Coordinates of C-alpha atoms in Angstrom, one line a residue:
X1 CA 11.8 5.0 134.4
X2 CA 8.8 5.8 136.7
X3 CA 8.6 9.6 135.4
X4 CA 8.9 8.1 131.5
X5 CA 6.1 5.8 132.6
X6 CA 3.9 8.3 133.9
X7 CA 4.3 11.0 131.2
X8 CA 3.9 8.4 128.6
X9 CA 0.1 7.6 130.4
X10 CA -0.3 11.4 130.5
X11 CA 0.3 11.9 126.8
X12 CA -1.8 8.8 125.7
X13 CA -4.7 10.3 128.2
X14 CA -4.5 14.2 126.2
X15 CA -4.7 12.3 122.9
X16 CA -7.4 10.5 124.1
X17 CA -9.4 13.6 124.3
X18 CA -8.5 15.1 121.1
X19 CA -11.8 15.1 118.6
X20 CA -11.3 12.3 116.0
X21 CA -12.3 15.2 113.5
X22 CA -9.8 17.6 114.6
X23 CA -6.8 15.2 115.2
X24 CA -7.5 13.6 111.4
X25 CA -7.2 17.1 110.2
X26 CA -3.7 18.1 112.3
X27 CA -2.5 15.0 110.9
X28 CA -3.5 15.8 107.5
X29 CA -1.8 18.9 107.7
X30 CA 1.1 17.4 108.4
X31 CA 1.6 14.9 105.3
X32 CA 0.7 17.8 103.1
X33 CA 1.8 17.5 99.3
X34 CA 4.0 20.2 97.4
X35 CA 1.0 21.2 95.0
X36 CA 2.5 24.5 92.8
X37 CA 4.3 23.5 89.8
X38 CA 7.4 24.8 88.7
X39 CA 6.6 28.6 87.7
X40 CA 3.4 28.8 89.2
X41 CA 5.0 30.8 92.5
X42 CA 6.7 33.2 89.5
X43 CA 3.3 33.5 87.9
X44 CA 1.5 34.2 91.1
X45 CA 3.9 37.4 91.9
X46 CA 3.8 38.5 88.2
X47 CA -0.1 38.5 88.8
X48 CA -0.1 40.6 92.1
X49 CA 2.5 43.0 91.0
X50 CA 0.1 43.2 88.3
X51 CA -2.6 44.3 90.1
X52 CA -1.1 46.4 92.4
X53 CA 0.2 48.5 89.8
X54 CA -3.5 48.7 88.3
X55 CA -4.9 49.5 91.7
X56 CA -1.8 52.1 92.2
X57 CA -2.7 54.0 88.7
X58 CA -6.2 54.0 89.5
X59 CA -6.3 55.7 92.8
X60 CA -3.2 57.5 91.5
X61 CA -5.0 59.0 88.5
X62 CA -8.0 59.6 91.0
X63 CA -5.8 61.4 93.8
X64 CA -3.8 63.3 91.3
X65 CA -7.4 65.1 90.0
X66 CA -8.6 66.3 93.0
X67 CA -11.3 63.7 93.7
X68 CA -13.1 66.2 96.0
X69 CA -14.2 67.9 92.8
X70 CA -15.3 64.6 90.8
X71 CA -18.6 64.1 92.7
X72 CA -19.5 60.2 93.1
X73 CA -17.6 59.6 90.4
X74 CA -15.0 59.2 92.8
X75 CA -15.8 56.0 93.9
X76 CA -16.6 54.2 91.1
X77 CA -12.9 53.2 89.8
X78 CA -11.8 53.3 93.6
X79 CA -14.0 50.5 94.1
X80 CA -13.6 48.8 90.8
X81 CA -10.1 48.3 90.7
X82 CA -10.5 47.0 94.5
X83 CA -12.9 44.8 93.4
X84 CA -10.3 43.5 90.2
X85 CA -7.9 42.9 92.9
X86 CA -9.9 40.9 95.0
X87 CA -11.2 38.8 92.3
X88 CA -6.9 38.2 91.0
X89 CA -6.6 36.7 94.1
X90 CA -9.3 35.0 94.9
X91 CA -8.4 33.1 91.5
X92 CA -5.1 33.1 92.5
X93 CA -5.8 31.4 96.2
X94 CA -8.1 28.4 94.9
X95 CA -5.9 27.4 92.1
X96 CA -3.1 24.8 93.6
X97 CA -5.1 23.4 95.8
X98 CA -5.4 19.9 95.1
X99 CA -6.1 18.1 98.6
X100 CA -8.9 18.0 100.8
X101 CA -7.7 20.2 103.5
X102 CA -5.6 22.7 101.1
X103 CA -9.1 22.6 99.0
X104 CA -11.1 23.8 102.3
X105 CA -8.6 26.2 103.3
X106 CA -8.6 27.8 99.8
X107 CA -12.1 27.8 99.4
X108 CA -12.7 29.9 102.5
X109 CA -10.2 32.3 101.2
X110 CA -11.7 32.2 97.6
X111 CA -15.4 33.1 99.1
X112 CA -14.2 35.8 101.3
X113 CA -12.3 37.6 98.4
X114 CA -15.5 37.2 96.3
X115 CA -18.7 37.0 97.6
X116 CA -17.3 39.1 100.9
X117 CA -15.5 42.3 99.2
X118 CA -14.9 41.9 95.5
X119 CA -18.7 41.6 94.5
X120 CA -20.0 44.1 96.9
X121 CA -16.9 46.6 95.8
X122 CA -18.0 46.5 91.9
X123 CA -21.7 46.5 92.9
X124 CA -21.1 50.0 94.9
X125 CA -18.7 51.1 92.5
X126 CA -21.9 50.5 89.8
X127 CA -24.5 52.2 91.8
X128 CA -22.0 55.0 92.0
X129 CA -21.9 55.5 88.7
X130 CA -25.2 54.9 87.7
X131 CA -26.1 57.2 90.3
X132 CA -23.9 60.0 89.2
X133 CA -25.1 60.0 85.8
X134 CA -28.6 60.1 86.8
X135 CA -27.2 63.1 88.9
X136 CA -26.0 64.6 85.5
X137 CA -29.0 63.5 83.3
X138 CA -26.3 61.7 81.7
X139 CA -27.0 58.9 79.4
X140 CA -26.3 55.3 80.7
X141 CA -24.4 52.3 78.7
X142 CA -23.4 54.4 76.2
X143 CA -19.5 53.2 75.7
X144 CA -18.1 50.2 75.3
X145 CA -16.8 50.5 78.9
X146 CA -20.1 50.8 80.2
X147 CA -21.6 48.5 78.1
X148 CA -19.5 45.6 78.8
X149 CA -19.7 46.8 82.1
X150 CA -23.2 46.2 83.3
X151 CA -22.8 42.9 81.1
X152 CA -19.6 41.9 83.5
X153 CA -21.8 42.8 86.7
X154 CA -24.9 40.5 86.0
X155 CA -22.1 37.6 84.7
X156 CA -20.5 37.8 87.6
X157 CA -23.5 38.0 90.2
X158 CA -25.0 34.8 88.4
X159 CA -21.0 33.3 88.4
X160 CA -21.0 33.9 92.3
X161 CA -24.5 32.5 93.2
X162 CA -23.6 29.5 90.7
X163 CA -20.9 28.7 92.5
X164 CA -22.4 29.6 96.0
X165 CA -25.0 27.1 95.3
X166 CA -22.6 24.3 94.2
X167 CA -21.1 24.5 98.1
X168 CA -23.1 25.9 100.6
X169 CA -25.0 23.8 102.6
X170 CA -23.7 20.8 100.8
X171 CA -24.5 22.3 97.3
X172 CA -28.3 21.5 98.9
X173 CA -29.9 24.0 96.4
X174 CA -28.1 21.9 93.3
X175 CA -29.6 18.4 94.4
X176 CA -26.3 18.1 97.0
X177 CA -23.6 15.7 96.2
X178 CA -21.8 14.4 92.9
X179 CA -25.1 16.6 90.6
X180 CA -23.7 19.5 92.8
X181 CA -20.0 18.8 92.3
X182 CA -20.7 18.3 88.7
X183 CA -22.2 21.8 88.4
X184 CA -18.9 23.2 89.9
X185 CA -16.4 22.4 87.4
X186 CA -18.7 24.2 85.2
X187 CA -18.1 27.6 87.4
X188 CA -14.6 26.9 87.4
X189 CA -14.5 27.4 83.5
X190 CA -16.8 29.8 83.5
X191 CA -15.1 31.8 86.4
X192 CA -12.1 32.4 83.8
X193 CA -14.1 33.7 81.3
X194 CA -15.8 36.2 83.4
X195 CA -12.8 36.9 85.2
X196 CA -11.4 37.8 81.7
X197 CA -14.5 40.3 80.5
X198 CA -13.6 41.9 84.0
X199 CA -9.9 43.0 83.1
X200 CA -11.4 43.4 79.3
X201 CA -13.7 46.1 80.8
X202 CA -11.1 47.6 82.9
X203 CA -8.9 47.9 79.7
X204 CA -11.6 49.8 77.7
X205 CA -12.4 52.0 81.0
X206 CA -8.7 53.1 81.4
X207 CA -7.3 53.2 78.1
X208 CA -10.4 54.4 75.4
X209 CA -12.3 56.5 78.0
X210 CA -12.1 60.1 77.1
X211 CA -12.0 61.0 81.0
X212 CA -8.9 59.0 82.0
X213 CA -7.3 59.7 78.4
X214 CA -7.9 63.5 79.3
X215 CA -6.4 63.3 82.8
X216 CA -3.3 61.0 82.8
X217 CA -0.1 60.3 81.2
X218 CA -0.2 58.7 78.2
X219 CA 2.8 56.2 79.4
X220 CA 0.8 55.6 82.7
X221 CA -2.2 54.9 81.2
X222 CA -0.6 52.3 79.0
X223 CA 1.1 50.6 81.9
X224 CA -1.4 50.4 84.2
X225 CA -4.6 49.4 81.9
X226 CA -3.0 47.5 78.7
X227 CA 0.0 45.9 80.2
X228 CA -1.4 45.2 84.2
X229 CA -4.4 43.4 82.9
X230 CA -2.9 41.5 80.2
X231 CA 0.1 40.5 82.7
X232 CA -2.7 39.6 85.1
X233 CA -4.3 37.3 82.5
X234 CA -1.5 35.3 81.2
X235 CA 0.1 34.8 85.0
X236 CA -3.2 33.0 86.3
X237 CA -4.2 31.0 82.6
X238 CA -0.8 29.6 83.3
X239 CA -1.4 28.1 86.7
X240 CA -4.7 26.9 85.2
X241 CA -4.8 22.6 85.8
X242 CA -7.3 21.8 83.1
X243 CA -7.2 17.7 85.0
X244 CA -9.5 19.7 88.0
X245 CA -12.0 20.4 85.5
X246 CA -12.5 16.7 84.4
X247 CA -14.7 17.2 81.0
X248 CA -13.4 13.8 79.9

């Protein structure tokens, strides 16, 4: 009885030390809600598969040309379709989450896919082509797939400071509290329809460019940039929850 005793005043002492914060959290963690729907795990997989095959045709088509030969060209859908990947999940990570510490926890992961390697991946892959053609004495923005391109870059650099702004530092730089939550539902919306000129723009590179048209499969070509992207797009509008949004 004395050794229950004592281990009981042992245990109570550790707790005792524990950071309110911290402890709230770890017990938050454990009463966590089921937050996917039915068919949103299936929709999740269909959209990774997705891009992985995207990503695989890309660097296959790449690898398969002898890229040594291509100049910076190279790089630029190398670091697109890394960049398309990164923004698929970073989508993909953020959508569930419903509770405070699922929010925080997908949040992190969202900004770390964007603003860390998906947004520095298309801007290199842009100066990489801009670059080359100035190489070339090529003209610029003279296809739809560039066109749309440049127009998908600046959309999305104003979609990622937007949304920087809404949470950093309290959303500080958006006059902080419920004006700076109010801003974010916004970006959510928004984020979709950028995120859908992104795989729009990947379509018209890898399916009406005469460079990828000249130097793939025709079968290829059609799997990887008509039915990835639009695979992508239906698999995350359906694990959209219009209710986070709140217009009305």
């Amino acid at each position: 009885m004395s050794n229950a005793a004592d281990n009981h005043q042992q245990l109570e002492g550790l707790l005792s030390d524990v950071d309110p914060e911290q402890d709230g959290m770890a017990r938050n963690t454990t009463n966590l809600r089921t937050e996917g729907r039915k068919g949103d795990r299936t929709a999740e997989y269909a959209a990774l598969a997705a891009v992985l095959v995207f990503v695989l045709v890309t660097w296959g088509i790449i690898f398969a040309n002898d890229p040594m030969s291509l100049g910076w060209f190279t790089y630029h859908p190398i670091l697109q379709s890394c960049a398309v990947a990164c923004f698929t999940y970073g989508v993909l990570t953020l959508q569930p989450t419903s509770q405070p510490v699922t929010k925080a926890a997908g949040l992190q992961r969202h900004q770390i896919a964007m603003f860390g390697i998906g947004i520095p991946c298309i801007l290199a892959g842009t100066a990489f082509m801009i670059y080359n053609k100035s190489l070339h004495s090529a003209l610029h923005f003279t296809s739809w797939h560039g066109t749309f391109g440049i127009i998908t870059v600046v959309c999305l650099l104003i979609q990622g400071l937007i949304g920087g702004a809404s949470v950093w530092f309290g959303g500080a730089a958006l006059g902080g509290g419920m004006k700076a939550k109010a801003v974010w539902k916004y970006h959510r919306l928004s984020g979709y329809i950028v995120f859908s000129l992104t795989l729009f723009t990947a379509y018209l590179g890898g399916a009406w460019s005469g460079w990828v048209t000249g130097h793939s499969n025709s079968l290829v070509q059609f799997v990887g940039y008509t039915v990835a992207p639009v695979v992508i797009l239906l698999a995350v509008y359906t694990r959209i929850r219009p209710s986070k949004m709140k217009f009305v």
